[in-house]
C-alpha positions as a LaTeX table, in Angstrom:
\begin{tabular}{lrrr}
\hline
Residue & $x$ (\AA) & $y$ (\AA) & $z$ (\AA) \\
\hline
Pro1 & 152.50 & 123.26 & 163.61 \\
Ser2 & 150.79 & 124.36 & 160.43 \\
Ser3 & 153.98 & 123.70 & 158.45 \\
Ser4 & 153.70 & 120.00 & 159.36 \\
Tyr5 & 150.16 & 119.85 & 158.03 \\
His6 & 151.24 & 121.60 & 154.85 \\
Ala7 & 154.12 & 119.14 & 154.37 \\
Ala8 & 151.78 & 116.19 & 154.96 \\
Asp9 & 149.34 & 117.52 & 152.34 \\
Gln10 & 152.17 & 117.91 & 149.84 \\
Ala11 & 153.46 & 114.39 & 150.52 \\
Lys12 & 149.98 & 112.93 & 150.03 \\
Gly13 & 149.68 & 114.68 & 146.68 \\
Leu14 & 153.09 & 113.40 & 145.62 \\
Ala15 & 152.18 & 109.82 & 146.52 \\
Glu16 & 148.94 & 110.07 & 144.54 \\
Arg17 & 150.82 & 111.38 & 141.49 \\
His18 & 153.29 & 108.50 & 141.81 \\
Tyr19 & 150.39 & 106.03 & 142.00 \\
Ala20 & 148.90 & 107.43 & 138.79 \\
Val21 & 152.20 & 107.23 & 136.89 \\
Ile22 & 152.94 & 103.69 & 138.10 \\
Ile23 & 149.43 & 102.42 & 137.32 \\
Ala24 & 149.49 & 103.98 & 133.85 \\
Tyr25 & 152.81 & 102.29 & 133.12 \\
Leu26 & 151.75 & 98.90 & 134.48 \\
Asn27 & 148.52 & 99.07 & 132.47 \\
Ser28 & 150.54 & 99.81 & 129.33 \\
Ile29 & 152.50 & 96.55 & 129.78 \\
Arg30 & 149.57 & 94.47 & 130.97 \\
Ser31 & 150.87 & 91.25 & 129.45 \\
Trp32 & 153.84 & 90.96 & 131.80 \\
Lys33 & 155.11 & 91.98 & 135.21 \\
Thr34 & 158.15 & 94.09 & 136.02 \\
His35 & 160.30 & 95.14 & 138.99 \\
Tyr36 & 160.68 & 98.51 & 140.70 \\
Arg37 & 163.91 & 99.54 & 138.95 \\
Ala38 & 162.40 & 98.96 & 135.51 \\
Ile39 & 159.28 & 100.90 & 136.50 \\
Gly40 & 161.45 & 103.78 & 137.68 \\
Ser41 & 163.56 & 103.70 & 134.54 \\
Gln42 & 160.55 & 103.70 & 132.23 \\
Thr43 & 158.52 & 106.33 & 134.09 \\
Gly44 & 161.24 & 108.74 & 135.19 \\
Leu45 & 160.38 & 108.18 & 138.87 \\
Asp46 & 163.14 & 107.51 & 141.37 \\
Pro47 & 163.38 & 103.71 & 141.79 \\
His48 & 163.44 & 104.07 & 145.57 \\
Ala49 & 160.20 & 106.06 & 145.47 \\
Val50 & 158.66 & 103.33 & 143.30 \\
Ala51 & 159.84 & 100.67 & 145.76 \\
Arg52 & 158.13 & 102.55 & 148.60 \\
Arg53 & 154.89 & 103.10 & 146.69 \\
Leu54 & 154.32 & 99.56 & 145.42 \\
Pro55 & 153.55 & 97.96 & 148.82 \\
Glu56 & 151.24 & 100.91 & 149.60 \\
Met57 & 149.51 & 100.34 & 146.28 \\
Glu58 & 149.24 & 96.62 & 147.00 \\
Arg59 & 147.49 & 97.35 & 150.32 \\
Ala60 & 145.09 & 99.62 & 148.42 \\
Gly61 & 144.33 & 96.81 & 145.96 \\
Leu62 & 145.86 & 98.62 & 142.95 \\
Val63 & 148.72 & 96.24 & 142.13 \\
Glu64 & 149.64 & 92.62 & 142.70 \\
Arg65 & 152.89 & 90.79 & 143.23 \\
Gly66 & 154.31 & 88.50 & 140.59 \\
Pro67 & 157.26 & 86.14 & 140.72 \\
Gln68 & 160.70 & 87.25 & 141.82 \\
Val69 & 163.24 & 87.75 & 139.05 \\
Arg70 & 166.97 & 88.32 & 138.93 \\
Met71 & 167.89 & 91.89 & 137.97 \\
Ala72 & 170.89 & 92.78 & 135.81 \\
Asn73 & 172.97 & 93.39 & 138.96 \\
Gly74 & 172.33 & 89.80 & 140.10 \\
Arg75 & 169.96 & 90.69 & 142.93 \\
Met76 & 166.49 & 89.24 & 143.20 \\
Ala77 & 163.55 & 91.62 & 142.86 \\
Gln78 & 159.81 & 91.34 & 143.32 \\
Thr79 & 157.80 & 91.86 & 140.15 \\
Trp80 & 154.55 & 93.81 & 140.10 \\
Gly81 & 151.55 & 94.12 & 137.83 \\
Ala82 & 148.32 & 96.11 & 137.66 \\
Lys83 & 145.22 & 94.41 & 139.01 \\
\hline
\end{tabular}
């Protein structure tokens, strides 16, 4: 149905806006890498949305993985940086 195509177009635009915000933030902190929760906190994006976007961005060659770090809650998290 046409509504499905419209929803897909909207989702694509949302992902592209997320990419731009995440890249801008990662470029602003170029000297170090950070995890998805910190990116979400600093950009105003939902951390879960950031966590979904980062692997997509990695496949597109926009970001790279760094070392894993322990977050404040004790869990390990992957760090990310701009390429």
